[in-house]
Amino acid sequence: MSEGAEQHHRHRDVTGGWLRPSVFGAMDGLVSNFALIAGVAGGTADTKIISLAGIAGLAAGAFSMAGGEYVSVASQRELALAEIAVERGELERHPEAEQEELAQVFVNRGVTPELAAEVARQISANPAQALEIHAQSELGVDPHDLPSPKVAAGSSFLSFGVGAFLPLVPYLLGVTSLWVSAIVSCLALFGAGALVSRVTARSWLYSGLRQLIVGVVAAGLTFGLGNLIGAVGL
């Protein structure tokens, strides 16, 4: 890289990479299972029932997240592949029209018509590269970097399971008080929120407190509902 082209700044990863889906999956599991455990604890003091509910919530949530993510990403991938196939067919049947279309894309981005036509001609000389550029400009996808349904399902299952396991740990270790589970959950909520600040413009304190408040409110409302149900004997 020449001196004139030296990069003087760096951008955040706006896609979030692996961190965003992993942390948000864990937070989802943490909030939902913390709220579930709090709700059951509000209705009964039987730790076996509370633990069973927590385990069921972890398993159901993790499998549901994994299944939903697999179907969602698989459908997204299949749609992208179908549209890429359409674009490939158009490039084979109407190369001149597709080349003109690509040139117009560059013109719309501020390139002069003459230069845009030349760039489009050079790109179109390589069918694989032409397909990649058309897919990125028209579909917003990279044919060589489509999401994997299996990876998405596996990461969702693991991250949700880890998050949902944390509020359950004290009960599995024999603790009988909801407060211990609540403290563990609150610390984890704040930590996860603070970690999310790495892929946002917010401070770690703001992100941590925001996630903590959301989790506490959800658990508090569910606890109150469980307490009400337990009081009336349903």
mmCIF file of C-alpha atoms in Angstrom:
data_model
loop_
_atom_site.group_PDB
_atom_site.id
_atom_site.type_symbol
_atom_site.label_atom_id
_atom_site.label_comp_id
_atom_site.label_asym_id
_atom_site.label_seq_id
_atom_site.Cartn_x
_atom_site.Cartn_y
_atom_site.Cartn_z
ATOM 1 C CA MET A 1 0.000 0.000 0.000
ATOM 2 C CA SER A 2 1.446 3.373 -0.989
ATOM 3 C CA GLU A 3 1.929 6.282 1.402
ATOM 4 C CA GLY A 4 -0.945 8.181 -0.174
ATOM 5 C CA ALA A 5 -3.276 5.224 0.252
ATOM 6 C CA GLU A 6 -2.302 4.532 3.854
ATOM 7 C CA GLN A 7 -5.332 3.774 6.011
ATOM 8 C CA HIS A 8 -5.636 6.174 8.943
ATOM 9 C CA HIS A 9 -8.724 4.767 10.563
ATOM 10 C CA ARG A 10 -10.584 1.521 11.150
ATOM 11 C CA HIS A 11 -14.267 0.762 11.091
ATOM 12 C CA ARG A 12 -16.193 -1.455 13.447
ATOM 13 C CA ASP A 13 -17.400 -4.766 12.072
ATOM 14 C CA VAL A 14 -20.961 -3.693 11.239
ATOM 15 C CA THR A 15 -22.032 -7.287 10.613
ATOM 16 C CA GLY A 16 -21.036 -8.256 14.151
ATOM 17 C CA GLY A 17 -19.193 -11.351 12.897
ATOM 18 C CA TRP A 18 -19.622 -14.325 15.214
ATOM 19 C CA LEU A 19 -19.903 -12.157 18.338
ATOM 20 C CA ARG A 20 -23.302 -10.640 17.697
ATOM 21 C CA PRO A 21 -25.355 -13.844 17.081
ATOM 22 C CA SER A 22 -23.510 -15.713 19.843
ATOM 23 C CA VAL A 23 -24.002 -13.045 22.499
ATOM 24 C CA PHE A 24 -27.592 -12.317 21.523
ATOM 25 C CA GLY A 25 -28.391 -16.041 21.518
ATOM 26 C CA ALA A 26 -26.918 -16.371 25.008
ATOM 27 C CA MET A 27 -28.846 -13.318 26.224
ATOM 28 C CA ASP A 28 -32.060 -14.743 24.804
ATOM 29 C CA GLY A 29 -31.500 -17.989 26.710
ATOM 30 C CA LEU A 30 -30.506 -16.136 29.864
ATOM 31 C CA VAL A 31 -33.498 -13.786 29.909
ATOM 32 C CA SER A 32 -36.088 -16.408 28.950
ATOM 33 C CA ASN A 33 -34.915 -19.076 31.411
ATOM 34 C CA PHE A 34 -34.319 -16.585 34.216
ATOM 35 C CA ALA A 35 -37.868 -15.333 33.723
ATOM 36 C CA LEU A 36 -39.209 -18.904 33.552
ATOM 37 C CA ILE A 37 -37.415 -19.951 36.739
ATOM 38 C CA ALA A 38 -38.556 -16.780 38.496
ATOM 39 C CA GLY A 39 -42.139 -17.398 37.413
ATOM 40 C CA VAL A 40 -42.161 -20.975 38.683
ATOM 41 C CA ALA A 41 -40.386 -19.930 41.905
ATOM 42 C CA GLY A 42 -43.093 -17.320 42.396
ATOM 43 C CA GLY A 43 -45.714 -20.048 42.394
ATOM 44 C CA THR A 44 -43.946 -22.811 44.340
ATOM 45 C CA ALA A 45 -41.038 -23.292 46.740
ATOM 46 C CA ASP A 46 -40.385 -26.850 45.527
ATOM 47 C CA THR A 47 -36.838 -26.700 44.128
ATOM 48 C CA LYS A 48 -37.323 -29.945 42.200
ATOM 49 C CA ILE A 49 -40.188 -28.409 40.244
ATOM 50 C CA ILE A 50 -38.193 -25.214 39.711
ATOM 51 C CA SER A 51 -35.160 -27.169 38.486
ATOM 52 C CA LEU A 52 -37.306 -29.316 36.204
ATOM 53 C CA ALA A 53 -38.901 -26.213 34.724
ATOM 54 C CA GLY A 54 -35.472 -24.672 34.175
ATOM 55 C CA ILE A 55 -34.137 -27.795 32.461
ATOM 56 C CA ALA A 56 -37.249 -28.043 30.296
ATOM 57 C CA GLY A 57 -36.968 -24.364 29.392
ATOM 58 C CA LEU A 58 -33.315 -24.793 28.437
ATOM 59 C CA ALA A 59 -33.965 -27.854 26.266
ATOM 60 C CA ALA A 60 -37.114 -26.522 24.627
ATOM 61 C CA GLY A 61 -35.615 -23.123 23.956
ATOM 62 C CA ALA A 62 -32.313 -24.449 22.597
ATOM 63 C CA PHE A 63 -33.974 -26.933 20.241
ATOM 64 C CA SER A 64 -36.539 -24.351 19.167
ATOM 65 C CA MET A 65 -33.844 -21.759 18.474
ATOM 66 C CA ALA A 66 -31.731 -24.266 16.551
ATOM 67 C CA GLY A 67 -34.659 -25.519 14.494
ATOM 68 C CA GLY A 68 -35.956 -22.058 13.730
ATOM 69 C CA GLU A 69 -32.515 -20.778 12.795
ATOM 70 C CA TYR A 70 -31.854 -23.785 10.557
ATOM 71 C CA VAL A 71 -35.100 -23.362 8.626
ATOM 72 C CA SER A 72 -34.690 -19.591 8.391
ATOM 73 C CA VAL A 73 -31.100 -19.666 7.135
ATOM 74 C CA ALA A 74 -31.748 -22.645 4.847
ATOM 75 C CA SER A 75 -34.672 -20.816 3.248
ATOM 76 C CA GLN A 76 -32.596 -17.662 2.881
ATOM 77 C CA ARG A 77 -29.759 -19.656 1.298
ATOM 78 C CA GLU A 78 -32.094 -21.511 -1.081
ATOM 79 C CA LEU A 79 -33.670 -18.239 -2.200
ATOM 80 C CA ALA A 80 -30.243 -16.697 -2.787
ATOM 81 C CA LEU A 81 -29.065 -19.737 -4.776
ATOM 82 C CA ALA A 82 -32.231 -19.656 -6.886
ATOM 83 C CA GLU A 83 -31.762 -15.972 -7.690
ATOM 84 C CA ILE A 84 -28.076 -16.499 -8.425
ATOM 85 C CA ALA A 85 -29.060 -19.267 -10.846
ATOM 86 C CA VAL A 86 -31.426 -16.845 -12.586
ATOM 87 C CA GLU A 87 -28.627 -14.299 -12.856
ATOM 88 C CA ARG A 88 -26.245 -16.942 -14.215
ATOM 89 C CA GLY A 89 -28.795 -17.854 -16.881
ATOM 90 C CA GLU A 90 -29.220 -14.225 -17.885
ATOM 91 C CA LEU A 91 -25.459 -13.813 -18.217
ATOM 92 C CA GLU A 92 -25.328 -16.838 -20.512
ATOM 93 C CA ARG A 93 -28.320 -15.859 -22.659
ATOM 94 C CA HIS A 94 -27.969 -12.076 -22.767
ATOM 95 C CA PRO A 95 -24.325 -11.175 -22.047
ATOM 96 C CA GLU A 96 -24.478 -7.814 -23.848
ATOM 97 C CA ALA A 97 -27.566 -6.672 -21.979
ATOM 98 C CA GLU A 98 -26.086 -7.774 -18.658
ATOM 99 C CA GLN A 99 -22.865 -5.924 -19.445
ATOM 100 C CA GLU A 100 -24.841 -2.758 -20.144
ATOM 101 C CA GLU A 101 -26.771 -3.272 -16.938
ATOM 102 C CA LEU A 102 -23.525 -3.584 -14.978
ATOM 103 C CA ALA A 103 -22.167 -0.429 -16.622
ATOM 104 C CA GLN A 104 -25.320 1.412 -15.544
ATOM 105 C CA VAL A 105 -24.722 0.293 -11.967
ATOM 106 C CA PHE A 106 -21.346 2.011 -12.011
ATOM 107 C CA VAL A 107 -22.810 5.103 -13.679
ATOM 108 C CA ASN A 108 -25.409 5.322 -10.913
ATOM 109 C CA ARG A 109 -22.536 5.328 -8.434
ATOM 110 C CA GLY A 110 -20.880 8.319 -10.063
ATOM 111 C CA VAL A 111 -18.553 6.741 -12.634
ATOM 112 C CA THR A 112 -18.447 8.367 -16.072
ATOM 113 C CA PRO A 113 -20.317 6.385 -18.770
ATOM 114 C CA GLU A 114 -17.131 5.744 -20.759
ATOM 115 C CA LEU A 115 -15.183 4.419 -17.791
ATOM 116 C CA ALA A 116 -18.205 2.459 -16.526
ATOM 117 C CA ALA A 117 -18.565 0.745 -19.917
ATOM 118 C CA GLU A 118 -14.880 -0.212 -19.925
ATOM 119 C CA VAL A 119 -14.948 -1.551 -16.361
ATOM 120 C CA ALA A 120 -18.105 -3.547 -17.138
ATOM 121 C CA ARG A 121 -16.448 -4.956 -20.277
ATOM 122 C CA GLN A 122 -13.366 -6.095 -18.375
ATOM 123 C CA ILE A 123 -15.407 -7.636 -15.556
ATOM 124 C CA SER A 124 -17.736 -9.391 -18.011
ATOM 125 C CA ALA A 125 -14.757 -11.060 -19.698
ATOM 126 C CA ASN A 126 -14.595 -13.332 -16.629
ATOM 127 C CA PRO A 127 -17.999 -15.085 -16.233
ATOM 128 C CA ALA A 128 -17.368 -16.108 -12.620
ATOM 129 C CA GLN A 129 -16.350 -12.602 -11.611
ATOM 130 C CA ALA A 130 -19.233 -11.098 -13.559
ATOM 131 C CA LEU A 131 -21.698 -13.337 -11.715
ATOM 132 C CA GLU A 132 -20.184 -12.356 -8.370
ATOM 133 C CA ILE A 133 -20.414 -8.628 -9.111
ATOM 134 C CA HIS A 134 -23.977 -8.901 -10.452
ATOM 135 C CA ALA A 135 -25.062 -10.902 -7.409
ATOM 136 C CA GLN A 136 -23.532 -8.384 -5.031
ATOM 137 C CA SER A 137 -24.941 -5.321 -6.800
ATOM 138 C CA GLU A 138 -28.417 -6.693 -7.576
ATOM 139 C CA LEU A 139 -29.049 -9.229 -4.805
ATOM 140 C CA GLY A 140 -26.742 -7.996 -2.069
ATOM 141 C CA VAL A 141 -25.152 -11.448 -1.591
ATOM 142 C CA ASP A 142 -21.762 -13.006 -2.219
ATOM 143 C CA PRO A 143 -22.152 -16.373 -4.018
ATOM 144 C CA HIS A 144 -19.020 -17.627 -2.255
ATOM 145 C CA ASP A 145 -20.044 -16.539 1.229
ATOM 146 C CA LEU A 146 -23.617 -17.715 1.786
ATOM 147 C CA PRO A 147 -24.638 -18.542 5.378
ATOM 148 C CA SER A 148 -24.575 -22.174 6.521
ATOM 149 C CA PRO A 149 -27.832 -23.500 8.077
ATOM 150 C CA LYS A 150 -25.903 -26.092 10.109
ATOM 151 C CA VAL A 151 -23.489 -23.544 11.539
ATOM 152 C CA ALA A 152 -26.344 -21.159 12.338
ATOM 153 C CA ALA A 153 -28.361 -23.907 14.047
ATOM 154 C CA GLY A 154 -25.380 -25.207 16.009
ATOM 155 C CA SER A 155 -24.263 -21.793 17.225
ATOM 156 C CA SER A 156 -27.825 -20.861 18.212
ATOM 157 C CA PHE A 157 -28.250 -24.122 20.126
ATOM 158 C CA LEU A 158 -24.983 -23.700 22.030
ATOM 159 C CA SER A 159 -25.285 -19.994 22.777
ATOM 160 C CA PHE A 160 -28.905 -20.257 23.937
ATOM 161 C CA GLY A 161 -28.045 -23.324 26.037
ATOM 162 C CA VAL A 162 -25.155 -21.545 27.766
ATOM 163 C CA GLY A 163 -27.295 -18.529 28.571
ATOM 164 C CA ALA A 164 -30.224 -20.615 29.818
ATOM 165 C CA PHE A 165 -27.933 -22.775 31.956
ATOM 166 C CA LEU A 166 -26.611 -19.921 34.099
ATOM 167 C CA PRO A 167 -29.771 -19.147 36.147
ATOM 168 C CA LEU A 168 -30.270 -22.898 36.589
ATOM 169 C CA VAL A 169 -26.812 -23.607 38.047
ATOM 170 C CA PRO A 170 -27.560 -22.590 41.682
ATOM 171 C CA TYR A 171 -30.568 -24.922 41.849
ATOM 172 C CA LEU A 172 -28.584 -27.808 40.393
ATOM 173 C CA LEU A 173 -25.967 -27.216 43.108
ATOM 174 C CA GLY A 174 -28.594 -27.482 45.830
ATOM 175 C CA VAL A 175 -29.340 -23.812 46.481
ATOM 176 C CA THR A 176 -32.965 -23.239 47.482
ATOM 177 C CA SER A 177 -33.172 -19.429 47.255
ATOM 178 C CA LEU A 178 -34.206 -17.608 44.100
ATOM 179 C CA TRP A 179 -31.964 -14.723 45.133
ATOM 180 C CA VAL A 180 -28.792 -16.681 44.347
ATOM 181 C CA SER A 181 -30.078 -17.493 40.865
ATOM 182 C CA ALA A 182 -31.125 -13.858 40.466
ATOM 183 C CA ILE A 183 -27.659 -12.564 41.400
ATOM 184 C CA VAL A 184 -25.949 -14.951 38.976
ATOM 185 C CA SER A 185 -28.401 -13.983 36.249
ATOM 186 C CA CYS A 186 -28.018 -10.247 36.868
ATOM 187 C CA LEU A 187 -24.232 -10.460 36.708
ATOM 188 C CA ALA A 188 -24.458 -12.468 33.493
ATOM 189 C CA LEU A 189 -26.990 -10.054 31.996
ATOM 190 C CA PHE A 190 -24.788 -7.059 32.704
ATOM 191 C CA GLY A 191 -21.708 -8.873 31.385
ATOM 192 C CA ALA A 192 -23.430 -9.942 28.172
ATOM 193 C CA GLY A 193 -24.784 -6.444 27.625
ATOM 194 C CA ALA A 194 -21.351 -4.951 28.181
ATOM 195 C CA LEU A 195 -19.870 -7.422 25.692
ATOM 196 C CA VAL A 196 -22.376 -6.321 23.048
ATOM 197 C CA SER A 197 -20.915 -2.811 23.273
ATOM 198 C CA ARG A 198 -17.954 -4.145 21.277
ATOM 199 C CA VAL A 199 -20.147 -4.216 18.161
ATOM 200 C CA THR A 200 -22.176 -1.067 18.881
ATOM 201 C CA ALA A 201 -21.440 2.606 19.441
ATOM 202 C CA ARG A 202 -22.745 2.485 23.026
ATOM 203 C CA SER A 203 -20.566 2.410 26.141
ATOM 204 C CA TRP A 204 -20.142 -0.868 28.016
ATOM 205 C CA LEU A 205 -21.915 0.641 31.037
ATOM 206 C CA TYR A 206 -24.965 1.720 29.044
ATOM 207 C CA SER A 207 -25.232 -1.603 27.197
ATOM 208 C CA GLY A 208 -24.739 -3.601 30.376
ATOM 209 C CA LEU A 209 -27.339 -1.653 32.355
ATOM 210 C CA ARG A 210 -29.843 -1.739 29.507
ATOM 211 C CA GLN A 211 -29.656 -5.532 29.242
ATOM 212 C CA LEU A 212 -29.778 -5.882 33.023
ATOM 213 C CA ILE A 213 -32.941 -3.779 33.248
ATOM 214 C CA VAL A 214 -34.656 -5.704 30.442
ATOM 215 C CA GLY A 215 -33.882 -9.041 32.085
ATOM 216 C CA VAL A 216 -34.906 -7.928 35.572
ATOM 217 C CA VAL A 217 -38.201 -6.475 34.334
ATOM 218 C CA ALA A 218 -39.027 -9.677 32.427
ATOM 219 C CA ALA A 219 -38.183 -11.864 35.430
ATOM 220 C CA GLY A 220 -40.021 -9.569 37.837
ATOM 221 C CA LEU A 221 -43.225 -9.609 35.810
ATOM 222 C CA THR A 222 -43.072 -13.377 35.392
ATOM 223 C CA PHE A 223 -42.387 -13.844 39.115
ATOM 224 C CA GLY A 224 -45.422 -11.719 39.921
ATOM 225 C CA LEU A 225 -47.587 -13.769 37.565
ATOM 226 C CA GLY A 226 -46.326 -17.008 39.083
ATOM 227 C CA ASN A 227 -46.943 -15.699 42.565
ATOM 228 C CA LEU A 228 -50.496 -14.733 41.630
ATOM 229 C CA ILE A 229 -51.205 -18.138 40.085
ATOM 230 C CA GLY A 230 -49.725 -19.904 43.105
ATOM 231 C CA ALA A 231 -51.821 -17.811 45.477
ATOM 232 C CA VAL A 232 -55.097 -18.755 43.823
ATOM 233 C CA GLY A 233 -54.103 -22.410 43.636
ATOM 234 C CA LEU A 234 -54.245 -22.952 39.846
#
